[in-house]
Short mmCIF file of C-alpha atoms in Angstrom, two decimals:
data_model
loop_
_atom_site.label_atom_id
_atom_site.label_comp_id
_atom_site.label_asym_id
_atom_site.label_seq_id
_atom_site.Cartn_x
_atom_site.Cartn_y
_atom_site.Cartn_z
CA UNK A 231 82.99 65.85 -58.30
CA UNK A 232 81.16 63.27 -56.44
CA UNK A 233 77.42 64.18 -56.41
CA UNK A 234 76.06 62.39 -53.28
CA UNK A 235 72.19 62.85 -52.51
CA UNK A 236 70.72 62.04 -49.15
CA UNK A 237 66.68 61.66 -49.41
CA UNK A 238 65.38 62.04 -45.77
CA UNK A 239 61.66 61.99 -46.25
CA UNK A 240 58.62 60.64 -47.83
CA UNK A 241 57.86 63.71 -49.80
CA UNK A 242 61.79 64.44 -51.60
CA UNK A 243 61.86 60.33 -52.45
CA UNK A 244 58.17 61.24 -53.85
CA UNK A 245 59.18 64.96 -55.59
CA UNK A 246 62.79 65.75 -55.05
CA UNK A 247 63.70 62.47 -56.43
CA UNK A 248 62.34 62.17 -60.07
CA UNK A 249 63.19 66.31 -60.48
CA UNK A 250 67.19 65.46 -59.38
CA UNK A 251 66.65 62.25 -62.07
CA UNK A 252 66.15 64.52 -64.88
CA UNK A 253 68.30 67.66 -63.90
CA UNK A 254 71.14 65.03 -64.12
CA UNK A 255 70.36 63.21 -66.97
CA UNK A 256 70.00 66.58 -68.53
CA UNK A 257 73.46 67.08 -67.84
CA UNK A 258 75.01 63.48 -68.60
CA UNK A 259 76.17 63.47 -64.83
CA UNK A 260 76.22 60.79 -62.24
CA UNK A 261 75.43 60.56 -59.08
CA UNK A 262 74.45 58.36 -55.92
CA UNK A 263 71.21 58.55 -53.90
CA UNK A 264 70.83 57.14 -50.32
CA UNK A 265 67.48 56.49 -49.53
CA UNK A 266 65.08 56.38 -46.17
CA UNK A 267 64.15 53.38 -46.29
CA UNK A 268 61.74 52.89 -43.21
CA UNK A 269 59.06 55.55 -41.72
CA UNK A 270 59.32 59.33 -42.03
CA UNK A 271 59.10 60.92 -38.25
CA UNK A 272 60.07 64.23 -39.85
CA UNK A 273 58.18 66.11 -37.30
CA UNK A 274 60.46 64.35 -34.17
CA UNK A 275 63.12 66.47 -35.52
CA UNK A 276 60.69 69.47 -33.41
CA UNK A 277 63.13 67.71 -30.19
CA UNK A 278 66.11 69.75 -31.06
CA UNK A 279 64.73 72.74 -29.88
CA UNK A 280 66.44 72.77 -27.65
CA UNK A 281 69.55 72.58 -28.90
CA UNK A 282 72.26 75.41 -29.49
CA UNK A 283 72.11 77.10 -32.88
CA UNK A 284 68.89 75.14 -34.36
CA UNK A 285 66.81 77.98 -34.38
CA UNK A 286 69.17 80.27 -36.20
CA UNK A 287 69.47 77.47 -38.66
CA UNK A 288 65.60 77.22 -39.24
CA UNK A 289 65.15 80.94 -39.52
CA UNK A 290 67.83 80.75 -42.12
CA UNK A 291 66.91 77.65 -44.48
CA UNK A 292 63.01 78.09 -44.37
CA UNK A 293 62.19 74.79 -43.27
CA UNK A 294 58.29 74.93 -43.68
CA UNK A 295 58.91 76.20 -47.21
CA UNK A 296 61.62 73.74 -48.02
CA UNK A 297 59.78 70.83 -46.42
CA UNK A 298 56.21 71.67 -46.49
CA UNK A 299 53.50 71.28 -43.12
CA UNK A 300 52.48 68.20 -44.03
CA UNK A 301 56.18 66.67 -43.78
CA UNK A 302 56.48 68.39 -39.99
CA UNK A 303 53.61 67.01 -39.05
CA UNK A 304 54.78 63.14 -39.73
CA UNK A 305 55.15 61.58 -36.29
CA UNK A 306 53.74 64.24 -34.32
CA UNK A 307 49.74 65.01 -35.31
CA UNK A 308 50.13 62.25 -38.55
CA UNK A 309 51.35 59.20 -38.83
CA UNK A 310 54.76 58.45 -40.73
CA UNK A 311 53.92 56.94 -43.96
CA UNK A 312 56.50 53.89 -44.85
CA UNK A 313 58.50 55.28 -47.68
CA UNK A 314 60.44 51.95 -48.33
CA UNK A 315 57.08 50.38 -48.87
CA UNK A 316 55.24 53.36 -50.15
CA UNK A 317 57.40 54.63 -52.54
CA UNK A 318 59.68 51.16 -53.76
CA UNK A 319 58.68 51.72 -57.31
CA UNK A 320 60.02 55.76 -56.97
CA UNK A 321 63.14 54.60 -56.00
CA UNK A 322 63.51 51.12 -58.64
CA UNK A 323 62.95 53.95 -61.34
CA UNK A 324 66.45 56.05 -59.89
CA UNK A 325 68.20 52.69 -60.51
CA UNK A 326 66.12 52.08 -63.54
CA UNK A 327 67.71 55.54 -64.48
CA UNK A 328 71.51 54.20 -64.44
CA UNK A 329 72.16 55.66 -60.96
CA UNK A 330 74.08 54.17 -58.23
CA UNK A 331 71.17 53.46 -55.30
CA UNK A 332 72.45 52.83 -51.13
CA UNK A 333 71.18 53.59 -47.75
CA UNK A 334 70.78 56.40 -45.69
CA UNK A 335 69.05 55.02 -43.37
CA UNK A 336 66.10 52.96 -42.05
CA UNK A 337 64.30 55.85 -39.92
CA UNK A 338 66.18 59.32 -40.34
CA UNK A 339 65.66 61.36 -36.96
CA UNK A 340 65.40 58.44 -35.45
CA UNK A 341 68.63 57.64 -36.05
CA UNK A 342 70.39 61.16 -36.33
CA UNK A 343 69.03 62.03 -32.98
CA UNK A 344 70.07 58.45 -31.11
CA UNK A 345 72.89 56.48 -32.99
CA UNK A 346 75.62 58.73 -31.06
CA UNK A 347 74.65 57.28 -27.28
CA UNK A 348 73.33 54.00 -28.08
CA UNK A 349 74.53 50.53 -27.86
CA UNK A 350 75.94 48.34 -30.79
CA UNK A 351 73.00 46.60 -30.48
CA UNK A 352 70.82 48.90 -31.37
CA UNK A 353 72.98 50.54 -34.28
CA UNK A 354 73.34 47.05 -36.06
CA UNK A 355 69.60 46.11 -35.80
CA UNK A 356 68.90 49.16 -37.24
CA UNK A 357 71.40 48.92 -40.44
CA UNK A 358 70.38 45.55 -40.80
CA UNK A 359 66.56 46.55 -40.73
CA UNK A 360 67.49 49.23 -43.57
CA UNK A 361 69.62 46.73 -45.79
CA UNK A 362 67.11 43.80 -45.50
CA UNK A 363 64.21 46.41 -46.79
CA UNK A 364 66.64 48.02 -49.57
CA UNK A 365 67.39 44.26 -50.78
CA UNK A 366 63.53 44.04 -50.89
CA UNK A 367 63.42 47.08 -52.91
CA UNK A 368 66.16 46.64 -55.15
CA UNK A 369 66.29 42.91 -55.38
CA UNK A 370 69.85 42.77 -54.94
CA UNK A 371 72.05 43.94 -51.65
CA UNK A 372 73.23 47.56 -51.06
CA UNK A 373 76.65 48.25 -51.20
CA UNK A 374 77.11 51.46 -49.61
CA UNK A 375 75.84 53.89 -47.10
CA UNK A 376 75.65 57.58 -46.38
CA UNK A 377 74.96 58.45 -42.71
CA UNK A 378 71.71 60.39 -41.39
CA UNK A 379 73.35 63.91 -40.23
CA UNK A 380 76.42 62.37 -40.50
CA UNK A 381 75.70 60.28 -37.23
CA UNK A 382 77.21 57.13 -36.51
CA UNK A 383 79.19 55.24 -33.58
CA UNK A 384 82.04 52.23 -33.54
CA UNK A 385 79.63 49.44 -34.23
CA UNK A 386 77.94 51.07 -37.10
CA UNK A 387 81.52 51.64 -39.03
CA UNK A 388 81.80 48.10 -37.96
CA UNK A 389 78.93 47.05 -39.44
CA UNK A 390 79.78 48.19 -42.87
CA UNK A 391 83.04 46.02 -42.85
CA UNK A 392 80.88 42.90 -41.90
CA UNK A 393 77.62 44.07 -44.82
CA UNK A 394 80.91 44.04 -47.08
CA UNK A 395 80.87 47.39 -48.38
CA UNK A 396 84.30 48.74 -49.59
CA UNK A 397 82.84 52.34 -49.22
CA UNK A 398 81.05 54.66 -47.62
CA UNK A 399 80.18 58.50 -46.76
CA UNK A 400 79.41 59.17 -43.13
CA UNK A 401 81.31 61.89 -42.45
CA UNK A 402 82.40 65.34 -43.43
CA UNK A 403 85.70 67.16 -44.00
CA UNK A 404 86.78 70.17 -41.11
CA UNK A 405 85.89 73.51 -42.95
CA UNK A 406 86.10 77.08 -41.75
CA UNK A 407 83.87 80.03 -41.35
CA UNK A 408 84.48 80.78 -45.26
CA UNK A 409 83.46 77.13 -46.40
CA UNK A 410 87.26 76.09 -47.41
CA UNK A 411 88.78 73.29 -46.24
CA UNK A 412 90.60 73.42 -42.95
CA UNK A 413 92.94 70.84 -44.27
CA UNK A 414 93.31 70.71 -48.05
CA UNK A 415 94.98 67.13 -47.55
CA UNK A 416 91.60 65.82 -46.48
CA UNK A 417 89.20 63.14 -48.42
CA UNK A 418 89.32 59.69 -48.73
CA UNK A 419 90.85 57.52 -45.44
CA UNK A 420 90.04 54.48 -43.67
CA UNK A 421 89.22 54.43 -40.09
CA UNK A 422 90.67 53.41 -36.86
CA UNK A 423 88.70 52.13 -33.41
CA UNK A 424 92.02 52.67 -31.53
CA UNK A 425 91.96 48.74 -31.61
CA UNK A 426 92.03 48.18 -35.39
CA UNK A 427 92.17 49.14 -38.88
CA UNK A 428 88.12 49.37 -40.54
CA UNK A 429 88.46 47.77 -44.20
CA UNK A 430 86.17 50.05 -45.84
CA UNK A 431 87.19 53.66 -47.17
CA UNK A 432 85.58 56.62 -46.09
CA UNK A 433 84.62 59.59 -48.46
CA UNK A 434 83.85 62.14 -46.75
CA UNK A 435 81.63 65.63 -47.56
CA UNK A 436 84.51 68.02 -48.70
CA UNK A 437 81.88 71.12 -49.22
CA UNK A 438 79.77 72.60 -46.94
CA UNK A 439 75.87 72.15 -47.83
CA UNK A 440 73.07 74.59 -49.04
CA UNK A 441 71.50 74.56 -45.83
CA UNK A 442 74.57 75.22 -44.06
CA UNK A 443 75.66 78.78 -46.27
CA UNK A 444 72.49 79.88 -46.72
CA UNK A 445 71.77 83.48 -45.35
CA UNK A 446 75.20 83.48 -43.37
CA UNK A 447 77.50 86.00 -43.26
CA UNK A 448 80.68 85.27 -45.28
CA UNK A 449 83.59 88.10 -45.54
CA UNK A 450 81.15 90.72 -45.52
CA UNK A 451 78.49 89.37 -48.03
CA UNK A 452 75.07 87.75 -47.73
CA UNK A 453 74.87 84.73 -48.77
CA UNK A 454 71.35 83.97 -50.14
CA UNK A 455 69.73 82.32 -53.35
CA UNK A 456 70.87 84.89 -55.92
CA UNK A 457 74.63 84.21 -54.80
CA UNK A 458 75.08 80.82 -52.88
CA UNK A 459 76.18 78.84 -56.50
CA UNK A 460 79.26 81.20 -57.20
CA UNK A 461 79.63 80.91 -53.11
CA UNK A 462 80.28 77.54 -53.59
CA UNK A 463 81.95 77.47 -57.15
CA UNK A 464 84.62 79.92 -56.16
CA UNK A 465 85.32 76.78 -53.69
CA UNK A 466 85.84 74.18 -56.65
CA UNK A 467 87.43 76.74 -58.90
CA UNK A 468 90.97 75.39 -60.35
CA UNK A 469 89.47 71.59 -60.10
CA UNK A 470 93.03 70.94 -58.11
CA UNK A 471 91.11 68.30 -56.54
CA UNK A 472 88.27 65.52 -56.05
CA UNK A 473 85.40 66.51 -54.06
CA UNK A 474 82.25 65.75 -52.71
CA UNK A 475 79.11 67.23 -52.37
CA UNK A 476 75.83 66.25 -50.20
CA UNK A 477 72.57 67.55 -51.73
CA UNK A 478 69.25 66.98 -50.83
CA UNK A 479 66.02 65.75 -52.54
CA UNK A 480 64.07 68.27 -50.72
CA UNK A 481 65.97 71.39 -51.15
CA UNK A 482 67.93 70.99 -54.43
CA UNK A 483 65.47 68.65 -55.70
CA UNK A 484 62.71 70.88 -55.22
CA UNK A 485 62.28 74.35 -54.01
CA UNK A 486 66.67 75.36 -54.72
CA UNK A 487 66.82 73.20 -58.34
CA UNK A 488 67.50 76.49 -60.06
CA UNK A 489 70.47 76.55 -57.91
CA UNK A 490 71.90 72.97 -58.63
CA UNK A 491 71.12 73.68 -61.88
CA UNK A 492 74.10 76.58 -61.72
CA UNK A 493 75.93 73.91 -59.15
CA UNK A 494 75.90 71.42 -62.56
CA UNK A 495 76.96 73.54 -65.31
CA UNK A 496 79.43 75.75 -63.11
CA UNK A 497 81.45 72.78 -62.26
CA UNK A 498 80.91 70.88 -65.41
CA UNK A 499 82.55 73.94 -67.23
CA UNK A 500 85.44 74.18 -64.43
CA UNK A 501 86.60 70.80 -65.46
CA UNK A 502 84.98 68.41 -63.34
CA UNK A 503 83.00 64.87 -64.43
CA UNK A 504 80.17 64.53 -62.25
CA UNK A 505 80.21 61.27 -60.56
CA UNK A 506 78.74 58.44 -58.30
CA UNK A 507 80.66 57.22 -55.23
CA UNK A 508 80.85 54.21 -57.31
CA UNK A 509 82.93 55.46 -59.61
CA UNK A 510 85.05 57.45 -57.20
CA UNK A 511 85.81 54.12 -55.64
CA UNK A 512 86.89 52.83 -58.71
CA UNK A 513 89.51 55.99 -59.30
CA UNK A 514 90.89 55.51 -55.68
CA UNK A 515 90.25 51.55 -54.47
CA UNK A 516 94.73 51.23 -55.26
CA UNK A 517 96.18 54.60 -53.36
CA UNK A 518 97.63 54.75 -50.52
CA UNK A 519 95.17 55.65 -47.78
CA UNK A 520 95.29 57.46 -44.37
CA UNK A 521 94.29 55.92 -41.67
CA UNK A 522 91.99 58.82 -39.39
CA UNK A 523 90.66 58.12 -35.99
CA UNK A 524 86.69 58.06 -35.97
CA UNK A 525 85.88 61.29 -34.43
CA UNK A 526 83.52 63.97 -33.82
CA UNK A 527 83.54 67.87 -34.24
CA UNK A 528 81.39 70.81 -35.26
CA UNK A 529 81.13 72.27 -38.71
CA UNK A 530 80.14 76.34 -39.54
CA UNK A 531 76.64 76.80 -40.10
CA UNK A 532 75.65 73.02 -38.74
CA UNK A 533 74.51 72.47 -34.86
CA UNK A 534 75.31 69.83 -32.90
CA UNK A 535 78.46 67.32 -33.30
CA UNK A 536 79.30 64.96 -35.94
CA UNK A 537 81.40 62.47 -37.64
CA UNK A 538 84.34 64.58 -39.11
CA UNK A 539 87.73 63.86 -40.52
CA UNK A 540 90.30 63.19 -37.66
CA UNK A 541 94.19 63.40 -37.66
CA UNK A 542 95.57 60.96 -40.39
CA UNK A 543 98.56 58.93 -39.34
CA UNK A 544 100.59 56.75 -42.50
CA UNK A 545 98.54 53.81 -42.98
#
């Protein structure tokens, strides 16, 4: 079980972060965390209005609860504080900790809402901006990434081949209405432009996320927080198979850490180690891999489109 933590704002790298530290030391489990590295503009995020099914979704994951007023607010009636410069020593003390560290991004709506219809240009100066401050950070160079709302485009897969990681996790798996896999044969792949071959291997999100099961309707039942960890561990039940799971710093790391805390010991009984993508890589760098074209879908419980797991031809 690949435990892979996205931090999207000033106040989870500040809170979320140090409580997801010690949960998982508690347990003797790994894990990677992909940090924000540039300003929060939380409060942009207030633009998808607009969009099909993002209501529904707020009414359903408490936003305001989950990421406070103050957070909202950054960008719109406050300014964004700098979390790679406010809160560098917050994140040295994760890989102080023994945990993997990478990017998520350099500014997160910025990029979720944007990286799909802009220029290669653009996509590279901003993953360039984000590894040049986490190498300021961290003293050394990152060496993988996790995509903002699983956002990217050609030149930003592109751009991971040329940085020189051998893996990332910018994309998700197809799942249906009931959170299973739409094809168990899914996971790790490489990716093709329709010109070429990407070096790099992909591992993508193989279960859906908190925020995406939360109050729905599955089979007949409710999902809510007295239910959602045997939801999601009747998913991972038999450990037939590797799989990976996005959290977040501000909803398991803070306000849901009772459930993660289930999430840990449910699948740490069913058989699973709890790992970085580091050591994933290191289980799967020799297979044979499938080679998927990058494309984009939509996933249960999740509005908009995003980077999912195409058709895999024989590499």
């Amino acid at each position: 079980m690949v435990l892979k933590i996205d931090v999207d704002t000033y106040r989870g790298t500040r809170e979320g972060v140090p409580n997801l530290v010690r949960m998982l030391k508690a347990h003797n489990a790994g894990a990677t965390f992909l940090f924000s590295l540039g300003p929060d503009h939380t409060g942009w995020a207030m633009r998808r209005a607009l969009r099909p099914g993002f209501f529904s979704k707020v009414s359903r994951t408490s936003v305001v609860e989950h990421y406070g007023f103050k957070t909202l607010m950054y960008g719109v009636l406050l300014p964004g504080p700098d979390i790679g410069k406010d809160c560098a020593a917050d994140m040295r003390a994760v890989q102080d900790a023994g945990f993997e560290c990478g990017i998520h991004t350099w500014d997160h709506v910025l990029w979720q809402d944007n990286v799909a219809r802009r220029d290669a240009g653009w996509a590279t100066s901003m993953m360039r901006k984000a590894a040049n401050r986490f190498t300021q950070v961290f003293g050394q160079a990152p060496r993988t990434h996790g995509a903002a709302g699983w956002q990217m485009n050609n030149a930003a897969f592109h751009e991971h081949d040329t940085a020189g990681y051998a893996y990332a996790s910018d994309g998700r798996c197809v799942l249906k209405e009931n959170g299973q896999l739409a094809n168990p044969a899914d996971g790790p792949h490489r990716l093709s432009d329709g010109a070429q071959v990407l070096k790099h291997i992909q591992m993508p999100t193989t279960l859906p996320t908190l925020d995406e099961v939360l109050g729905c309707e599955v089979d007949g039942v409710t999902i809510g927080t007295g239910n959602i960890a045997a939801f999601l561990l009747k998913l991972t039940e038999g450990a037939t198979r590797d799989h990976v799971y996005t959290l977040h710093a501000e909803l398991e790391g803070q306000k849901l850490a009772p459930i993660f805390e289930q999430l840990l010991a449910g699948w740490q009984a069913q058989g699973y180690q709890l790992a970085s993508m580091a050591d994933y890589h290191q289980k799967i760098q020799d297979l044979p891999m499938p080679v998927c074209p990058i494309t984009w879908g939509e996933l249960p419980g999740r509005s908009g489109q995003l980077i999912i797991q195409g058709p895999a031809r024989a590499e």
